[in-house]
Coordinates of C-alpha atoms in Angstrom, one line a residue:
M1 CA 74.4 92.9 52.0
S2 CA 72.6 95.6 54.0
T3 CA 70.9 94.7 57.3
P4 CA 67.1 94.5 56.7
S5 CA 65.1 97.3 58.3
S6 CA 61.6 96.1 57.9
V7 CA 59.7 92.8 58.0
A8 CA 59.4 92.9 54.2
D9 CA 63.1 93.3 53.8
A10 CA 63.7 90.3 56.0
G11 CA 61.1 88.0 54.5
E12 CA 58.9 85.3 56.0
H13 CA 61.5 82.6 56.5
A14 CA 63.9 85.0 58.2
L15 CA 61.1 86.2 60.6
I16 CA 60.3 82.6 61.5
A17 CA 64.0 81.9 62.2
L18 CA 64.1 85.0 64.4
I19 CA 61.2 83.5 66.4
R20 CA 62.7 80.0 66.6
E21 CA 66.0 81.2 68.0
R22 CA 64.2 82.9 70.8
V23 CA 62.0 80.0 71.8
P24 CA 63.3 77.8 74.7
A25 CA 63.6 74.1 74.5
A26 CA 60.2 72.4 74.1
P27 CA 58.6 70.5 77.0
S28 CA 58.5 66.7 76.7
W29 CA 54.8 66.7 75.8
L30 CA 55.4 68.9 72.7
H31 CA 56.6 66.3 70.2
L32 CA 56.7 68.6 67.3
G33 CA 56.6 72.4 67.4
I34 CA 57.9 75.2 65.2
G35 CA 59.1 74.0 61.8
D36 CA 56.6 71.5 60.7
D37 CA 53.2 71.9 59.1
A38 CA 51.4 71.4 62.4
A39 CA 52.3 71.0 66.1
V40 CA 52.1 67.5 67.7
I41 CA 51.0 67.7 71.4
E42 CA 50.6 64.8 73.8
P43 CA 47.3 65.3 75.7
A44 CA 47.6 65.8 79.4
R45 CA 46.7 62.6 81.2
N46 CA 43.2 62.3 82.6
R47 CA 42.4 65.9 81.7
L48 CA 40.2 67.7 79.2
D49 CA 41.7 70.1 76.6
V50 CA 40.5 73.7 76.8
V51 CA 41.1 75.8 73.6
S52 CA 40.5 79.5 73.0
T53 CA 41.4 82.0 70.4
D54 CA 41.4 85.8 70.1
A55 CA 42.7 88.3 67.7
L56 CA 44.1 91.8 68.5
V57 CA 43.8 94.3 65.6
E58 CA 45.8 97.5 65.6
G59 CA 43.4 100.5 65.8
V60 CA 40.8 98.4 67.5
H61 CA 42.5 96.7 70.4
F62 CA 45.8 98.6 70.6
E63 CA 47.6 101.6 69.2
R64 CA 51.3 101.2 68.3
D65 CA 52.0 104.8 69.0
L66 CA 50.7 104.4 72.6
M67 CA 52.4 101.1 73.5
A68 CA 55.9 99.7 73.3
P69 CA 56.0 96.6 71.0
A70 CA 57.0 94.4 73.9
D71 CA 53.9 95.5 75.7
V72 CA 51.8 94.7 72.6
G73 CA 53.2 91.1 72.5
Y74 CA 52.9 90.5 76.2
R75 CA 49.3 91.8 76.3
A76 CA 48.3 89.7 73.3
L77 CA 49.1 86.5 75.2
A78 CA 47.8 87.6 78.5
V79 CA 44.3 88.5 77.3
N80 CA 44.0 85.1 75.6
L81 CA 45.1 83.3 78.8
S82 CA 42.4 85.2 80.7
D83 CA 39.9 83.0 78.8
L84 CA 41.6 79.9 80.2
A85 CA 41.6 81.3 83.7
A86 CA 37.8 81.8 83.5
M87 CA 37.5 78.1 82.6
G88 CA 39.7 76.9 85.6
A89 CA 42.3 75.7 83.1
T90 CA 46.1 75.4 83.3
P91 CA 47.8 76.8 80.2
R92 CA 50.0 74.6 78.1
A93 CA 50.7 75.8 74.5
A94 CA 50.0 78.7 72.1
L95 CA 49.9 79.1 68.4
L96 CA 50.8 82.6 67.1
S97 CA 49.5 84.0 63.8
L98 CA 50.8 87.4 62.7
A99 CA 49.5 89.6 59.8
L100 CA 52.2 92.2 59.4
P101 CA 52.3 95.5 57.5
A102 CA 55.2 95.3 55.1
N103 CA 56.7 98.5 56.5
L104 CA 56.7 97.3 60.1
P105 CA 60.3 97.9 61.4
L106 CA 62.1 94.7 62.0
V107 CA 63.2 95.9 65.4
E108 CA 59.5 96.4 66.4
F109 CA 58.8 92.8 65.3
E110 CA 61.6 91.4 67.4
Q111 CA 60.5 93.4 70.4
L112 CA 56.9 92.3 70.0
V113 CA 58.0 88.6 69.9
D114 CA 60.3 89.2 72.9
G115 CA 57.3 90.6 74.9
L116 CA 55.1 87.7 74.0
L117 CA 57.8 85.1 74.9
A118 CA 58.4 86.9 78.2
G119 CA 54.7 86.3 79.0
A120 CA 55.0 82.7 77.9
R121 CA 57.8 82.2 80.4
T122 CA 55.9 83.9 83.1
F123 CA 52.7 81.8 82.6
G124 CA 54.3 78.5 81.6
V125 CA 53.2 78.5 78.0
A126 CA 55.1 76.7 75.1
L127 CA 54.9 78.5 71.8
A128 CA 54.2 75.5 69.5
G129 CA 53.9 77.2 66.1
G130 CA 51.8 79.5 64.0
N131 CA 51.8 81.5 60.8
I132 CA 53.1 84.8 59.3
T133 CA 51.5 86.6 56.5
R134 CA 51.4 90.1 55.0
S135 CA 48.7 92.6 56.0
P136 CA 47.7 95.3 53.5
G137 CA 46.4 97.3 56.5
P138 CA 46.8 97.1 60.3
L139 CA 49.0 94.7 62.3
V140 CA 47.0 91.7 63.5
I141 CA 48.0 89.4 66.3
D142 CA 45.9 86.2 66.4
L143 CA 46.6 83.7 69.2
T144 CA 45.2 80.2 69.9
V145 CA 45.9 79.0 73.4
L146 CA 45.6 75.4 74.7
G147 CA 45.1 74.5 78.3
S148 CA 43.9 71.5 80.4
V149 CA 41.6 70.9 83.3
R150 CA 40.3 67.9 85.2
R151 CA 36.9 66.6 84.3
R152 CA 34.1 68.1 86.6
R153 CA 36.5 71.0 87.4
V154 CA 35.6 73.1 84.4
L155 CA 34.1 76.5 85.2
T156 CA 31.4 77.8 82.9
R157 CA 29.1 80.8 82.7
S158 CA 25.9 78.9 83.1
G159 CA 25.8 77.6 86.7
A160 CA 24.7 80.6 88.6
R161 CA 21.5 80.3 90.7
P162 CA 19.4 82.7 92.7
G163 CA 20.9 83.4 96.1
D164 CA 24.5 83.0 94.9
Q165 CA 26.9 85.8 95.9
I166 CA 28.6 87.7 93.0
W167 CA 32.4 88.3 93.4
V168 CA 35.1 89.9 91.3
S169 CA 38.8 89.8 91.4
G170 CA 41.2 92.8 91.4
L171 CA 40.1 96.3 90.5
I172 CA 37.5 97.6 88.1
G173 CA 38.1 100.5 85.8
A174 CA 41.9 100.6 86.4
A175 CA 42.9 99.6 82.8
A176 CA 40.4 102.0 81.3
A177 CA 41.9 104.9 83.4
G178 CA 45.4 103.8 82.3
L179 CA 44.4 103.8 78.6
Q180 CA 42.8 107.3 79.0
A181 CA 46.1 108.5 80.5
L182 CA 48.1 107.1 77.6
K183 CA 45.8 108.7 75.1
G184 CA 46.1 112.0 76.9
G185 CA 49.8 111.9 76.2
S186 CA 50.9 112.1 79.8
R187 CA 51.3 109.9 82.8
P188 CA 49.7 111.8 85.7
S189 CA 51.1 111.1 89.2
G190 CA 49.5 108.1 90.8
L191 CA 48.3 106.5 87.6
D192 CA 51.3 104.2 87.1
A193 CA 49.4 101.2 88.4
C194 CA 46.4 101.9 86.1
I195 CA 48.7 102.3 83.1
R196 CA 50.4 99.0 83.9
A197 CA 47.0 97.3 84.3
F198 CA 46.3 98.2 80.7
L199 CA 49.7 97.5 79.2
R200 CA 50.4 94.3 81.1
P201 CA 47.2 92.7 82.4
E202 CA 47.7 89.7 84.7
P203 CA 45.4 86.7 83.8
R204 CA 44.0 85.3 87.0
L205 CA 45.1 81.8 86.3
R206 CA 45.7 80.6 89.8
L207 CA 42.4 82.0 91.1
G208 CA 40.5 80.3 88.3
Q209 CA 42.3 77.0 88.8
L210 CA 41.6 77.0 92.5
L211 CA 37.9 77.9 92.0
G212 CA 37.5 75.0 89.7
R213 CA 39.7 72.6 91.6
N214 CA 37.9 73.3 94.9
R215 CA 34.5 73.5 93.2
A216 CA 34.0 76.8 95.0
A217 CA 32.3 78.7 92.2
S218 CA 29.1 78.0 90.4
A219 CA 29.8 80.2 87.3
C220 CA 32.7 82.3 86.0
V221 CA 33.5 84.7 83.2
D222 CA 36.5 86.9 82.4
L223 CA 36.1 90.6 82.0
S224 CA 37.6 91.3 78.6
D225 CA 34.8 93.8 77.6
G226 CA 34.1 95.3 81.1
L227 CA 32.1 94.3 84.1
A228 CA 28.7 95.4 82.6
D229 CA 29.2 93.1 79.7
G230 CA 30.5 90.2 81.9
L231 CA 27.4 90.5 84.1
R232 CA 25.1 90.3 81.0
Q233 CA 26.9 87.3 79.6
L234 CA 26.8 85.4 82.9
A235 CA 23.2 86.3 83.5
A236 CA 22.1 85.3 80.0
A237 CA 24.0 82.0 80.2
S238 CA 22.5 81.1 83.6
G239 CA 19.0 82.4 83.0
V240 CA 19.1 84.7 86.1
G241 CA 19.1 88.3 87.1
V242 CA 21.7 90.3 89.2
V243 CA 21.7 93.0 91.7
I244 CA 25.0 95.0 92.0
E245 CA 25.8 97.3 94.9
A246 CA 27.5 100.3 93.4
E247 CA 29.3 101.2 96.6
A248 CA 30.9 97.7 96.8
L249 CA 32.6 98.0 93.4
P250 CA 36.4 97.9 93.8
I251 CA 37.1 101.0 91.7
P252 CA 40.6 102.5 92.4
P253 CA 40.5 106.2 93.4
E254 CA 42.9 107.0 90.5
A255 CA 40.1 106.0 88.1
G256 CA 38.5 109.3 88.9
T257 CA 40.2 110.5 85.8
L258 CA 37.5 108.6 83.9
V259 CA 34.8 111.1 85.0
H260 CA 33.7 113.6 82.4
A261 CA 30.5 115.0 81.0
G262 CA 29.5 111.7 79.5
G263 CA 28.9 109.7 82.7
T264 CA 29.6 108.8 86.3
L265 CA 32.7 107.1 87.6
V266 CA 30.7 104.0 88.3
D267 CA 29.3 103.9 84.8
R268 CA 32.6 104.4 83.2
A269 CA 34.2 101.7 85.3
L270 CA 31.5 99.3 84.6
C271 CA 31.8 99.8 80.8
G272 CA 35.5 100.6 80.4
G273 CA 36.7 97.1 79.4
D274 CA 40.2 95.7 79.4
D275 CA 40.0 94.6 83.1
Y276 CA 40.7 90.9 82.5
E277 CA 39.6 90.1 85.9
L278 CA 37.3 87.2 86.9
L279 CA 33.7 87.6 87.7
F280 CA 32.2 84.6 89.5
T281 CA 29.4 83.4 91.7
V282 CA 29.5 81.4 95.0
P283 CA 26.6 79.5 96.4
A284 CA 26.0 79.5 100.1
R285 CA 26.8 75.8 100.4
R286 CA 30.2 76.3 98.9
R287 CA 31.3 79.4 101.0
A288 CA 33.7 77.3 103.2
R289 CA 35.4 76.1 100.0
F290 CA 35.6 79.6 98.8
E291 CA 37.2 80.8 102.0
A292 CA 39.9 78.2 101.5
V293 CA 40.5 79.6 98.0
R294 CA 40.7 83.2 99.4
R295 CA 43.4 82.1 101.8
L296 CA 45.4 80.6 99.0
V297 CA 45.2 83.8 96.9
H298 CA 45.8 86.1 99.8
G299 CA 47.8 88.5 97.7
L300 CA 44.9 89.0 95.3
R301 CA 41.9 91.2 96.2
V302 CA 38.5 89.7 95.7
T303 CA 35.3 91.6 96.4
R304 CA 31.7 90.7 96.9
I305 CA 29.7 93.1 94.7
G306 CA 26.1 91.7 94.7
S307 CA 23.8 88.7 94.4
I308 CA 22.1 86.5 91.8
T309 CA 18.3 86.9 91.6
S310 CA 15.5 85.1 89.8
G311 CA 14.2 86.6 86.6
G312 CA 16.3 88.5 84.1
S313 CA 16.7 92.0 85.5
L314 CA 20.2 93.5 85.8
V315 CA 20.0 96.1 88.6
L316 CA 22.6 98.6 89.9
R317 CA 21.7 99.8 93.4
D318 CA 23.1 102.6 95.4
Q319 CA 22.0 104.2 98.6
E320 CA 19.3 106.3 96.9
S321 CA 18.0 104.4 94.0
E322 CA 18.0 101.4 91.7
R323 CA 18.5 101.5 87.9
P324 CA 19.4 99.1 85.1
I325 CA 23.1 98.2 84.6
P326 CA 24.4 100.1 81.6
A327 CA 24.8 98.2 78.3
G328 CA 28.6 98.0 78.3
Y329 CA 31.1 97.7 75.4
A330 CA 30.0 96.3 72.0
H331 CA 32.4 95.7 69.1
F332 CA 30.0 96.7 66.4
R333 CA 28.4 99.7 67.9

């Protein structure tokens, strides 16, 4: 019998077996995992469950000709875990649903799974089950992630109040610069960090957990669709306005590759998306708690970029003028 070369040649049961043999031993709280009709998970004691789901569609969220399959798998898990980070949750388990083109090479399937499981090991996530089906079109990777958080330690988008400081983790615009470099077919000198920021984003789980545990932040959101979109989401949920200082934005110098006739560096960084950083607000009365958090995440850059205001205006201010914050990324535009 010849060795199967595509997922169609291998068949659904063989693909599931390939996943099962790669998954490490289940933690004690995962009573039933891969192999039954559903997973059976023991709730974390005295904690709330936090559940999120996200789908990555080929041609919309990633391009197979720009990324190694292992990067696609790793990234799919990381971007889902970023939602848990924004809620202050500790990740526990994931369910993986794959819609596969019949002609997907079997070796690419294996590498994708290996990349996802590498992320699971890094972030302490148990793969508890999922589903495999055939796609008549693009490759679709759909993940549901489960985490836990103590009651009254949950972070939400809706707690910001006028006078709160606005902070952001990491760098803004790096991933967008990295994607542009990949689309250009080259890797310009100095853009390696930006390319890695796109291919292998790091969910800010520890920061989110500490902000929630110490009750240091009043509101928090992850930046999946860019800083401009995150600001709008947080402001709308909290019923407030924002003023952002353009010169304070932590844009890496390498992101200057984003500049073209269509907009400024600041605008492109605000709207670029794929940052997967945390945007959060800190009230004056909690700044001592926040400073304690900063000491505990000393290897991670966090930057104050503005303030919460009353009303609903979203303002970008530089030395010379004020203007509305750009609209940001939208899936159906």
